[in-house]
Structures are given as structure tokens and as C-alpha cells.
Coordinates of C-alpha atoms in Angstrom, one line a residue:
M1 CA 3.1 -71.8 22.7
I2 CA 4.1 -69.8 19.6
L3 CA 0.4 -68.9 18.8
S4 CA -0.2 -67.9 22.4
A5 CA 2.9 -65.6 22.4
L6 CA 1.8 -64.2 19.1
A7 CA -1.8 -63.5 20.3
F8 CA -0.4 -61.8 23.4
G9 CA 2.0 -59.7 21.2
L10 CA -0.8 -58.7 18.8
A11 CA -3.1 -57.7 21.7
L12 CA -0.3 -55.4 23.0
F13 CA 0.2 -54.0 19.5
A14 CA -3.5 -53.2 19.1
L15 CA -3.8 -51.5 22.5
T16 CA -0.7 -49.3 22.0
Q17 CA -1.5 -47.9 18.5
R18 CA -2.3 -44.2 18.3
R19 CA -3.6 -44.6 14.8
L20 CA -7.0 -46.3 14.9
L21 CA -6.5 -48.1 11.6
W22 CA -3.4 -50.0 12.9
G23 CA -5.3 -50.7 16.1
V24 CA -8.2 -52.3 14.2
L25 CA -5.8 -54.3 12.0
G26 CA -4.1 -55.5 15.2
V27 CA -7.4 -56.6 16.7
G28 CA -8.3 -58.5 13.4
A29 CA -4.9 -60.3 13.4
H30 CA -5.3 -61.1 17.1
S31 CA -8.7 -62.8 16.4
L32 CA -7.2 -64.7 13.5
T33 CA -4.4 -65.9 15.7
L34 CA -6.9 -67.0 18.4
A35 CA -8.8 -69.0 15.8
G36 CA -5.5 -70.8 14.9
L37 CA -4.9 -71.4 18.6
Y38 CA -8.4 -72.9 19.1
L39 CA -7.9 -75.1 16.1
A40 CA -4.6 -76.3 17.5
L41 CA -6.4 -77.2 20.8
S42 CA -8.8 -79.4 18.8
A43 CA -11.7 -77.0 19.0
P44 CA -12.6 -76.4 15.3
D45 CA -16.1 -75.1 16.0
V46 CA -14.8 -72.4 18.4
A47 CA -12.0 -71.6 15.8
L48 CA -14.5 -71.2 13.0
T49 CA -16.7 -69.0 15.2
E50 CA -13.7 -66.8 16.2
A51 CA -12.6 -66.5 12.6
A52 CA -16.1 -65.6 11.3
V53 CA -17.1 -63.3 14.1
G54 CA -13.9 -62.0 15.7
F55 CA -11.9 -61.6 12.5
G56 CA -14.5 -61.2 9.9
L57 CA -17.6 -59.4 11.3
V58 CA -16.0 -57.4 14.1
T59 CA -13.1 -56.2 12.0
L60 CA -15.5 -55.2 9.3
I61 CA -17.7 -53.2 11.8
Y62 CA -14.6 -51.4 13.1
L63 CA -13.4 -50.5 9.6
L64 CA -16.9 -49.1 8.8
A65 CA -16.9 -47.2 12.1
L66 CA -13.5 -45.6 11.2
R67 CA -15.2 -44.0 8.2
R68 CA -17.6 -42.2 10.7
T69 CA -15.1 -41.2 13.4
G70 CA -16.4 -37.6 13.1
K71 CA -14.9 -34.3 12.0
L72 CA -11.9 -32.3 12.8
V73 CA -13.4 -28.9 13.4
V74 CA -10.9 -26.1 12.7
A75 CA -11.6 -22.5 13.8
A76 CA -9.5 -20.3 11.5
C77 CA -9.1 -16.7 10.3
P78 CA -7.8 -16.5 6.7
L79 CA -4.2 -15.5 6.1
Y80 CA -2.5 -16.0 2.7
P81 CA -0.6 -18.2 2.1
L82 CA -1.3 -20.2 5.3
L83 CA -5.0 -20.8 5.1
Y84 CA -7.4 -19.1 2.7
Q85 CA -10.3 -19.5 0.4
E86 CA -9.7 -19.7 -3.4
G87 CA -13.1 -19.7 -5.0
E88 CA -15.1 -22.6 -3.6
R89 CA -12.1 -24.4 -2.2
V90 CA -9.7 -24.0 0.7
A91 CA -6.0 -23.7 0.1
G92 CA -2.7 -22.9 1.8
L93 CA 0.2 -24.5 3.6
E94 CA -1.7 -25.1 6.8
W95 CA -4.7 -26.5 4.9
E96 CA -2.4 -29.1 3.2
I97 CA -1.1 -30.1 6.6
L98 CA -4.6 -30.3 8.2
E99 CA -6.0 -32.2 5.2
R100 CA -3.2 -34.8 5.4
F101 CA -3.5 -35.0 9.2
A102 CA -7.3 -35.6 9.0
R103 CA -6.8 -38.4 6.6
W104 CA -4.1 -39.8 8.9
C105 CA -6.5 -39.9 11.9
H106 CA -9.5 -40.8 9.8
R107 CA -11.5 -37.6 10.1
D108 CA -13.1 -35.1 7.8
V109 CA -12.0 -31.4 8.1
E110 CA -14.6 -28.7 8.7
I111 CA -13.5 -25.1 8.6
L112 CA -15.2 -22.4 10.7
W113 CA -14.1 -19.0 9.4
V114 CA -14.1 -16.7 12.4
S115 CA -12.3 -13.7 13.7
R116 CA -8.9 -14.2 15.5
Q117 CA -10.4 -13.3 18.9
E118 CA -13.1 -15.9 18.5
I119 CA -10.7 -18.8 18.2
P120 CA -9.7 -19.2 21.9
R121 CA -13.3 -19.1 23.0
L122 CA -14.3 -21.9 20.5
L123 CA -11.4 -24.0 21.7
Q124 CA -12.3 -23.5 25.3
T125 CA -16.0 -24.4 24.8
G126 CA -15.1 -27.5 22.6
E127 CA -16.9 -26.1 19.6
A128 CA -13.6 -26.4 17.6
H129 CA -10.7 -28.9 18.0
V130 CA -8.0 -26.8 16.3
G131 CA -7.2 -23.1 15.8
A132 CA -5.3 -22.3 12.6
G133 CA -4.8 -19.7 9.9
G134 CA -3.5 -16.3 11.0
F135 CA -2.9 -17.6 14.6
L136 CA 0.0 -16.2 16.5
P137 CA -0.1 -17.4 20.1
A138 CA -0.7 -14.6 22.7
P139 CA 0.1 -14.9 26.4
E140 CA -3.5 -15.0 27.4
D141 CA -4.4 -17.9 25.0
K142 CA -5.2 -21.1 26.9
A143 CA -4.6 -23.9 24.5
L144 CA -2.2 -26.7 23.6
F145 CA 0.2 -25.3 21.0
S146 CA 1.9 -27.4 18.3
R147 CA 5.5 -27.1 17.3
P148 CA 6.3 -24.0 15.1
I149 CA 5.0 -24.0 11.6
V150 CA 6.1 -20.7 10.0
S151 CA 8.2 -17.8 11.5
T152 CA 7.3 -14.1 11.3
K153 CA 7.8 -10.8 13.1
L154 CA 5.5 -8.0 14.1
V155 CA 5.9 -4.8 12.1
C156 CA 4.4 -1.3 12.3
L157 CA 3.1 0.0 9.0
K158 CA 2.8 3.8 8.9
L159 CA 1.0 6.0 6.4
N160 CA 0.7 9.1 8.5
D161 CA 0.7 10.4 12.0
G162 CA -2.7 9.1 13.0
P163 CA -3.4 6.4 15.6
L164 CA -2.3 2.8 15.2
G165 CA -4.8 0.0 14.6
A166 CA -4.5 -3.8 15.1
I167 CA -6.6 -6.9 14.8
A168 CA -8.3 -7.8 18.1
G169 CA -6.8 -10.8 19.8
E170 CA -3.5 -10.7 18.0
P171 CA -0.1 -10.1 19.6
G172 CA 0.7 -6.4 19.2
Q173 CA -2.8 -5.1 19.9
E174 CA -1.5 -3.6 23.1
L175 CA 0.5 -1.2 21.0
A176 CA -2.5 0.0 19.1
S177 CA -5.2 2.5 20.2
I178 CA -7.9 1.0 18.0
T179 CA -8.7 -2.7 17.3
Y180 CA -10.7 -4.2 14.5
E181 CA -12.5 -7.5 14.3
D182 CA -10.6 -8.8 11.3
A183 CA -7.8 -8.0 8.8
A184 CA -10.2 -6.7 6.1
E185 CA -11.6 -4.0 8.5
L186 CA -8.1 -3.0 9.5
A187 CA -6.9 -2.7 5.9
H188 CA -9.9 -0.7 4.8
A189 CA -9.5 1.7 7.8
L190 CA -5.8 2.1 6.9
V191 CA -6.6 2.8 3.2
R192 CA -9.4 5.3 4.1
G193 CA -7.1 7.2 6.4
E194 CA -9.1 6.5 9.5
I195 CA -5.9 5.4 11.2
G196 CA -2.3 6.4 10.6
G197 CA -0.8 2.9 10.8
A198 CA -1.3 -0.7 11.7
V199 CA 0.5 -3.3 13.8
V200 CA 0.5 -6.6 11.9
D201 CA 2.9 -9.5 11.2
L202 CA 5.1 -9.9 8.1
L203 CA 2.8 -12.4 6.4
R204 CA -0.2 -10.0 6.7
Q205 CA 1.9 -7.2 5.3
R206 CA 2.9 -9.4 2.4
E207 CA -0.8 -10.4 1.8
W208 CA -1.9 -6.8 1.7
Q209 CA 0.9 -5.9 -0.8
L210 CA 0.1 -8.8 -3.0
H211 CA -3.6 -7.8 -3.1
R212 CA -2.6 -4.1 -3.5
F213 CA -4.3 -3.0 -0.3
I214 CA -1.2 -1.0 0.4
S215 CA 1.8 0.0 -1.6
D216 CA 3.9 2.9 -0.5
V217 CA 4.2 2.5 3.2
S218 CA 7.0 2.6 5.7
D219 CA 7.5 -0.4 8.0
T220 CA 9.4 -0.9 11.2
T221 CA 10.0 -4.2 12.9
I222 CA 8.9 -4.1 16.5
S223 CA 9.3 -7.7 17.8
E224 CA 11.6 -10.6 17.9
E225 CA 10.9 -13.7 15.8
K226 CA 7.5 -15.2 16.4
W227 CA 5.9 -18.4 15.1
F228 CA 2.6 -19.4 13.7
T229 CA 1.4 -22.7 15.2
F230 CA -1.7 -24.8 15.5
A231 CA -3.7 -24.4 18.7
V232 CA -5.5 -27.4 20.1
A233 CA -8.4 -27.3 22.5
P234 CA -7.2 -27.7 26.1
D235 CA -9.2 -30.9 26.7
E236 CA -7.9 -32.6 23.5
E237 CA -4.5 -33.8 24.7
E238 CA -4.7 -37.0 22.7
L239 CA -5.4 -35.0 19.6
W240 CA -2.5 -32.7 20.3
K241 CA -0.2 -35.7 20.8
S242 CA -1.3 -37.1 17.5
L243 CA -0.8 -33.8 15.8
E244 CA 2.7 -33.5 17.2
E245 CA 3.5 -37.0 16.1
F246 CA 2.2 -36.3 12.6
L247 CA 4.2 -33.0 12.4
D248 CA 7.3 -34.8 13.6
M249 CA 6.8 -37.3 10.8
L250 CA 6.4 -34.5 8.2
E251 CA 9.6 -32.9 9.4
K252 CA 11.7 -36.0 9.4
T253 CA 10.5 -36.9 5.9
G254 CA 11.2 -33.4 4.6
V255 CA 7.5 -32.9 3.6
L256 CA 7.1 -29.9 5.9
E257 CA 10.1 -28.1 4.5
E258 CA 8.9 -28.8 0.9
L259 CA 5.5 -27.3 1.8
R260 CA 7.2 -24.2 3.2
R261 CA 9.2 -23.7 0.1
R262 CA 6.2 -24.2 -2.2
Y263 CA 4.0 -21.6 -0.4
L264 CA 6.6 -19.2 1.0
G265 CA 9.3 -19.3 -1.6

């Protein structure tokens, strides 16, 4: 009776685990318990078969399969210090979160560097699972959004009386008369005097100042607090739930706050 109850409990455990590794370990323990149950019922040949095939072979195959569960494809536009390239490697606060999350759900991360306006399309078509980097949600974006990661505000940077520019697809573009595909194009247009100012967020302003794209410029805050988040493809609800569970764990353990302090000061 004890072995029967244990086998039933392990079956429930395996079926209810969101992490694949724990589910596989539950299946293995369930098979081993069944082997013990068969032995107790005087069926040693069946017990030996269950232990060798159910616990040994099947568990091994599942564990090997976990190593090939695919990639976590992330569509991202670079924004220091959230997600950016540093030589040959990728770095940033969001990169550390994504890398840990990928290990947690047994996937490999693949980054697609794209413009901000391309991210929603890639999520909609299923070509990417997650949108990240300089991603502030806009009302027209159709995606599943994670909990807030980093706060910011929109600012208007003014150099002269010319027209305002913005990055296509980002919140604030409706305030600009000219949009640019990415931040580099917008920064160069601002420096060359093709536009009089730019509508960007505080982290983008900080990035430009750190890289000396701009120096003496007046800025005016033009929005309430906004939050950078991860965007998950609309048809990836299970992935979104797993990401929320993982972020909740990072918050409760203090890891998320430690990462914010390390990258944002």
C-alpha cells in the first residue's frame, strides 16, 4: 500500500512540474517505485525489466533529450547597460537574466539583433520567443509582457530649434516628426544637425553621454515612469508563465535587485 501511494504521488509530481528536469526525475523515481512494487508482488522478472527499461533506459533518454530541447530565440535591439555586445560576447543586466533563465529551462540562448520596430513582428510570426534590450512596451504591441525589470522616463533632448526625431516603434515616436530605424541613426542625425532634438528614454540618454555622442544638451522629461520588460510571443503562454516564475524567484532571493545595483548603480 505504501509503494502504491508513493507511485501515485510521484506520478502527480512528475505531471505537475514546470521544470522539465524535475519532471524527468519524477518519472525516473516513479519507475523505480513501480519496480519495488512488482518485486513486492512476487514478480521479480517484471521488476527487473521496469528498473532496467523504465528507470534506467527511459530516464537516460529523457535526460539526453533535455540537452536538445532547442533554443530560446531573443529578438533584441542593443541598449547599454541592459543588453549589448562587448567585443565578441553579449553582456548586460537582461543578458544575465536571460542566460540564467535559459539554463533553468534547459535551452540555449540565440540573440537576433534587430531594430525596435522588428521585434513585435518577429514575436507575432514565431521567429522569436522573447523581445528584449531597449524594449519599452507600446500600446500597439501585441505580446505577453513580463513584470517590470528597469524603470525609466521619456525625455526630449534639444540641441536647436529643428524637428524632433525618434526611434521607429518606440513610445514617444508620435511626438517626433522624423523616425529612424535604430538609435545609432538617430544619434548621428542629432550630431550632424539634421534634427534639432530627439525623444528617447533616460537609459538611451545615459548611453549616448557615456559614449560621448552628445554632451551639452538640454533635456526635458515628457512622460511618467515607464518600465522596460521582456516581451514574450503571444502563443508562448507556457514560456511566459515560466519566465514570470523565474523572475519571481529572482526577486524573492534578492538576485534581481543585486543585478540592478551592479549594472545601474
